[in-house]
PDB file of C-alpha atoms in Angstrom:
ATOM      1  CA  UNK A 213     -31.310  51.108 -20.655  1.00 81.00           C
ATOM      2  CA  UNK A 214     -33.286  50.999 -23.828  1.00 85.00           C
ATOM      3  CA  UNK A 215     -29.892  50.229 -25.351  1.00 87.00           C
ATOM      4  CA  UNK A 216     -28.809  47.364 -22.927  1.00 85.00           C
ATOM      5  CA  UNK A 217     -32.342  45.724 -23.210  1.00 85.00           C
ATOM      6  CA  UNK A 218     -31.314  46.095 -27.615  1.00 85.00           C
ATOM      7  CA  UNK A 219     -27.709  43.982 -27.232  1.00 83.00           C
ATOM      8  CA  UNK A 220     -29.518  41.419 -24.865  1.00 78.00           C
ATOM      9  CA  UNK A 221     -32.295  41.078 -27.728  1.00 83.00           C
ATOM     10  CA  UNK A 222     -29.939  40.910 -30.387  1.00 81.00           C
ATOM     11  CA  UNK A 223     -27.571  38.030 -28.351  1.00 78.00           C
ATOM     12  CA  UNK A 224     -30.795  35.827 -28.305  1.00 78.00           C
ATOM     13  CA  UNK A 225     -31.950  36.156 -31.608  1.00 79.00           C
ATOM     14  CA  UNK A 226     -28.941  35.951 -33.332  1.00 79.00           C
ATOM     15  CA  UNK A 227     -28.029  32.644 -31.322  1.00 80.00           C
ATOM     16  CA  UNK A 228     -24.695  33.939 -29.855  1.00 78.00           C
ATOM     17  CA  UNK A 229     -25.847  33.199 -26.014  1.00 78.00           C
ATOM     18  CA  UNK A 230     -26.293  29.678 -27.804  1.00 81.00           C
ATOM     19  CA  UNK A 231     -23.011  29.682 -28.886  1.00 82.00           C
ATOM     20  CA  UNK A 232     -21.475  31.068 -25.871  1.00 80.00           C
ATOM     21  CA  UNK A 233     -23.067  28.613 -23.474  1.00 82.00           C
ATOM     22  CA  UNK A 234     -22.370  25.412 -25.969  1.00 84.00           C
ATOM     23  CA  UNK A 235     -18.373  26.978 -26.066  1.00 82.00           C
ATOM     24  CA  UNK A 236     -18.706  27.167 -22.256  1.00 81.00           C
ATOM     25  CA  UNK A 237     -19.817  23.370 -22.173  1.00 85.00           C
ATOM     26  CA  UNK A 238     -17.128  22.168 -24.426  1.00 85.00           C
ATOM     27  CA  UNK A 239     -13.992  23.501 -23.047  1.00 85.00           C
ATOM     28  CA  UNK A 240     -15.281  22.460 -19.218  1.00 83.00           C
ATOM     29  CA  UNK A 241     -16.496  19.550 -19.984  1.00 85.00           C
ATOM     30  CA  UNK A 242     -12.730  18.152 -20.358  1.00 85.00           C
ATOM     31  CA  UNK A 243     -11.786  19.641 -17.420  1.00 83.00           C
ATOM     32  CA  UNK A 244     -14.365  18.863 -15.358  1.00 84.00           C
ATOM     33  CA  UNK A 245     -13.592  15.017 -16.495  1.00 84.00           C
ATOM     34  CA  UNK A 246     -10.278  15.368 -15.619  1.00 84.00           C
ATOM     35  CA  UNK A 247     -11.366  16.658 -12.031  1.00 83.00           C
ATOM     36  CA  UNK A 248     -13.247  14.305 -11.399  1.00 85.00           C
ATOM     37  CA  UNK A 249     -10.767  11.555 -12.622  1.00 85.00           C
ATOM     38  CA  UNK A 250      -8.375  12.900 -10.403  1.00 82.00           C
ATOM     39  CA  UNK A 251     -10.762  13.046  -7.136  1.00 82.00           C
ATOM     40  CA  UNK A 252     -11.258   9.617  -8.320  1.00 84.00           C
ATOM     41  CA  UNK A 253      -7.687   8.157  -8.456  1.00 87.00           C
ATOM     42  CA  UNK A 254      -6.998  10.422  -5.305  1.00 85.00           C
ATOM     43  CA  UNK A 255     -10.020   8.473  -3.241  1.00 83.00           C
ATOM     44  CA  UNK A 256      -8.548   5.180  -4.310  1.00 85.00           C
ATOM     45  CA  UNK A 257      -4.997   5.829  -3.346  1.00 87.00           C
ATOM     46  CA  UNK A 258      -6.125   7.014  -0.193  1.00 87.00           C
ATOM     47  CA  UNK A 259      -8.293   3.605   0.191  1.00 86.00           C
ATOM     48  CA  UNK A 260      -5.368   1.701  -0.264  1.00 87.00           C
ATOM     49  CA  UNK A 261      -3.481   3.568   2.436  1.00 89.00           C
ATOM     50  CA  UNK A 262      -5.727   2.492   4.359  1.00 89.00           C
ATOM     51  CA  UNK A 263      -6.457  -0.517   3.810  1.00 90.00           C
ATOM     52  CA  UNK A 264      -2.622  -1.513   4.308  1.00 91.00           C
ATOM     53  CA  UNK A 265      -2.650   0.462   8.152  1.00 91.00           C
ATOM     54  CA  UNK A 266      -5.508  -0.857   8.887  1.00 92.00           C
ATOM     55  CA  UNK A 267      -4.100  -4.703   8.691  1.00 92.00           C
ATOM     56  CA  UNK A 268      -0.930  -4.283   9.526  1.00 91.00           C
ATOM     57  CA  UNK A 269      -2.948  -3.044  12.721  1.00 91.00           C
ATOM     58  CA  UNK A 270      -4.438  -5.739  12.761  1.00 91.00           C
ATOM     59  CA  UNK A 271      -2.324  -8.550  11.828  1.00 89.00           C
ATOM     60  CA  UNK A 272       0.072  -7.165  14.853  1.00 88.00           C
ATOM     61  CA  UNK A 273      -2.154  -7.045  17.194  1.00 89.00           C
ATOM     62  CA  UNK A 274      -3.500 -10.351  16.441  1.00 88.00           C
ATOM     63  CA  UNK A 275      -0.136 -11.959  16.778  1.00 83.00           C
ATOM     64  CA  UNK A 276       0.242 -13.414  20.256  1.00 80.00           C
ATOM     65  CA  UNK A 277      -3.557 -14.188  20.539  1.00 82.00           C
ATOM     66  CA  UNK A 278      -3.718 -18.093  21.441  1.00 83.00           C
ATOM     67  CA  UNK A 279      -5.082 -18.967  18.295  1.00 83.00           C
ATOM     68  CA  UNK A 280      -4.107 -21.069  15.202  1.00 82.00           C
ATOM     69  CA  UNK A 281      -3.033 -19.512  11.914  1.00 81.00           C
ATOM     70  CA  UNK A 282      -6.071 -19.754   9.883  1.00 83.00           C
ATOM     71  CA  UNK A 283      -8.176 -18.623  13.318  1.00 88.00           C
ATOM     72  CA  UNK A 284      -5.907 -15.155  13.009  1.00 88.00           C
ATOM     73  CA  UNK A 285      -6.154 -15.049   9.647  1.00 89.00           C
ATOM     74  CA  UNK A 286     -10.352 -15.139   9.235  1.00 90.00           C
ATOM     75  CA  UNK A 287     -10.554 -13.121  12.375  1.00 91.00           C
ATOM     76  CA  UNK A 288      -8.053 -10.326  10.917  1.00 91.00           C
ATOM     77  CA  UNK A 289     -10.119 -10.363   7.075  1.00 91.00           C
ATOM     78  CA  UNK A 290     -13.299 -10.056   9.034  1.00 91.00           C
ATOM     79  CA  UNK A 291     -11.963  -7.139  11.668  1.00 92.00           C
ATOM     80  CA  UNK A 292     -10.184  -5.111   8.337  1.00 92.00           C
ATOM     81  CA  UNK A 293     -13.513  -5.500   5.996  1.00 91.00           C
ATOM     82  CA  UNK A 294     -15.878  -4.454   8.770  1.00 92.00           C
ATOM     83  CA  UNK A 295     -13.451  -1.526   9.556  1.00 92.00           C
ATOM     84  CA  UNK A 296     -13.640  -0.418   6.091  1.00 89.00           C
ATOM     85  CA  UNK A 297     -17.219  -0.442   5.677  1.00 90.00           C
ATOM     86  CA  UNK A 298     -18.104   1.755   8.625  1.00 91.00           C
ATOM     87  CA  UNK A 299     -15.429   4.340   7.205  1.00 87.00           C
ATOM     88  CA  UNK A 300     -17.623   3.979   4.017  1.00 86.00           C
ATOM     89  CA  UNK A 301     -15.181   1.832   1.684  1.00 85.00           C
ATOM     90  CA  UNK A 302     -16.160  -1.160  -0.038  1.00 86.00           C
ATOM     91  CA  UNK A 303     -13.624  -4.112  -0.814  1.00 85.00           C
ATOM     92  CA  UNK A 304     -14.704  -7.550  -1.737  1.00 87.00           C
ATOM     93  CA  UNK A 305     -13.243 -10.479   0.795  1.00 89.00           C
ATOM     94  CA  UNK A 306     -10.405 -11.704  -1.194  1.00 91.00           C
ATOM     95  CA  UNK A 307      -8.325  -8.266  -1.470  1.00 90.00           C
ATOM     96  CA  UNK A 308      -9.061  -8.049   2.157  1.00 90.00           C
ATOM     97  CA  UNK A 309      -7.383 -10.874   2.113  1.00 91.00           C
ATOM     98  CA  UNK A 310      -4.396 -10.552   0.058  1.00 91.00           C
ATOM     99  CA  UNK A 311      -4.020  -7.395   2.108  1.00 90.00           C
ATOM    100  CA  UNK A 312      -3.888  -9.179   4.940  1.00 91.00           C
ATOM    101  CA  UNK A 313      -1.463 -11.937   4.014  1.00 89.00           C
ATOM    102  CA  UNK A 314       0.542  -8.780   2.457  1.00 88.00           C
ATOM    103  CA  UNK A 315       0.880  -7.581   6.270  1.00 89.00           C
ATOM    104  CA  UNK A 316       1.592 -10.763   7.543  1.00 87.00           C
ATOM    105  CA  UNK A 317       4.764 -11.311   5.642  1.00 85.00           C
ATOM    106  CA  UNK A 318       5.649  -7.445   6.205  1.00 84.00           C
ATOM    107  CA  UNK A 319       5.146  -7.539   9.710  1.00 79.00           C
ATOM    108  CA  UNK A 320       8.350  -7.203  11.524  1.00 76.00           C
ATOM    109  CA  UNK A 321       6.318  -9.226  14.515  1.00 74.00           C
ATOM    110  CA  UNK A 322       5.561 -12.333  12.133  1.00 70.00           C
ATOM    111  CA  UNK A 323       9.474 -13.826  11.189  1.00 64.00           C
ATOM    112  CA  UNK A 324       9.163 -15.624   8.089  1.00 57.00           C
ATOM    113  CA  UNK A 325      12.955 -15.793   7.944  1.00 57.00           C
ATOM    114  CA  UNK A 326      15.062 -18.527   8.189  1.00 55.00           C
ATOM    115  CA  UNK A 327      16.903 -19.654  11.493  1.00 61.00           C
ATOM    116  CA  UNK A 328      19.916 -20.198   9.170  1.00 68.00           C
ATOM    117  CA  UNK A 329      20.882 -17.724   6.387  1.00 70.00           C
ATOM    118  CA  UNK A 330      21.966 -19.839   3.576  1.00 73.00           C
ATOM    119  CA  UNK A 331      24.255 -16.876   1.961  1.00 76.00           C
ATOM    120  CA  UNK A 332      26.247 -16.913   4.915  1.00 76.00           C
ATOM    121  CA  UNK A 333      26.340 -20.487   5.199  1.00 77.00           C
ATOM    122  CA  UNK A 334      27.905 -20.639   1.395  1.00 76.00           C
ATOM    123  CA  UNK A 335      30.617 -18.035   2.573  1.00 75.00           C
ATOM    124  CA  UNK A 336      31.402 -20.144   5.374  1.00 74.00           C
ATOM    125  CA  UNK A 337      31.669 -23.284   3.180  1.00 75.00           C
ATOM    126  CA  UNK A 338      33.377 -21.485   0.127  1.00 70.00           C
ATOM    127  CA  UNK A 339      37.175 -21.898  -0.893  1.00 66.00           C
ATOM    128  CA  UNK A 340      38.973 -18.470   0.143  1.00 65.00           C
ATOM    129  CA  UNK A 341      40.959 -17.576  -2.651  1.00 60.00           C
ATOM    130  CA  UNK A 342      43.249 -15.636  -0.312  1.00 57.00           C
ATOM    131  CA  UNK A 343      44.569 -18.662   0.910  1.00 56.00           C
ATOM    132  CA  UNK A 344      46.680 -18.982  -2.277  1.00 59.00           C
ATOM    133  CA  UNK A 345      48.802 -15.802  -2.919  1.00 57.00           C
ATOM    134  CA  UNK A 346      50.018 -15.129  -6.754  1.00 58.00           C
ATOM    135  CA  UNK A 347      53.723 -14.542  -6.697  1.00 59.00           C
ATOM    136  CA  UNK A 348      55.267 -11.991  -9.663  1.00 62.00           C
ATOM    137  CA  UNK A 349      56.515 -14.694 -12.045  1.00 65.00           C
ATOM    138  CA  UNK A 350      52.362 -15.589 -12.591  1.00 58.00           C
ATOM    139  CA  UNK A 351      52.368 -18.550 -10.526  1.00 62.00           C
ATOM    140  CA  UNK A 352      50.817 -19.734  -7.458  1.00 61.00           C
ATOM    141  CA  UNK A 353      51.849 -20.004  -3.889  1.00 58.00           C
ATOM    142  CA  UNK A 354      50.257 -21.362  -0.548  1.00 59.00           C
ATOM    143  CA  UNK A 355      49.959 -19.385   1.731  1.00 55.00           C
ATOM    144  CA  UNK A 356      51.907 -19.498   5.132  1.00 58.00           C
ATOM    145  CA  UNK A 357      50.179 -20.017   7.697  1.00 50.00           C
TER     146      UNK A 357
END
């Protein structure tokens, strides 16, 4: 015991439990930062998740309500942002609403498409090449039809 009670003496007043402990601190320090970063990056990815379920929730069922765009859209920006602050996360009012525009135009309930697709509309109106069939000599001949 005596001899135990010697070492621990000697570790004090030679500074090595000093040394130890500021050794300790410096290599967990970094990896306690990175840790943390991480939980960090993980807790905003996972905010951002879902943020984007929670309006395209939302936005669809919002869709056939009798009201006029803008009505939908305030309505849907206030519905997501008080949704996210009972689950505890804090967005300011204009990514709540870019979110919510975001899931408007995804929405497979909200058609932003044309009536008319204009690609198939140039095919239509194109010149067909295989009208005119090339003939062994080089040259070009109608085709019969």
């Amino acid at each position: 015991m005596k001899v135990a009670n010697e070492i621990f003496e000697w570790l004090i007043q030679s500074g090595a439990i000093a040394w130890l402990f500021y050794f300790g601190i410096a290599i967990a320090k970094p990896w306690v930062d990175g840790k943390i970063k991480h939980a960090k990056t993980a807790q905003q990815r996972e905010a951002w998740t879902l943020l984007e379920q929670v309006t395209m929730t939302t936005v669809n069922s919002l869709v056939s309500s009798d009201k006029s765009g803008s009505q939908k859209f305030l309505e849907a920006s206030d519905q997501v942002q008080s949704y996210l602050a009972d689950h505890g996360v804090h967005l300011d009012m204009k990514t709540v609403q870019s979110a919510v525009q975001a899931a408007y135009e995804k929405s497979p309930l909200t058609s932003t498409k044309p009536a008319v697709d204009p690609v198939k509309e140039a095919i239509k109106t194109a010149p067909n090449r295989a009208d005119k069939l090339l003939v062994p000599d080089g040259s070009i001949m109608p085709a019969k039809g």
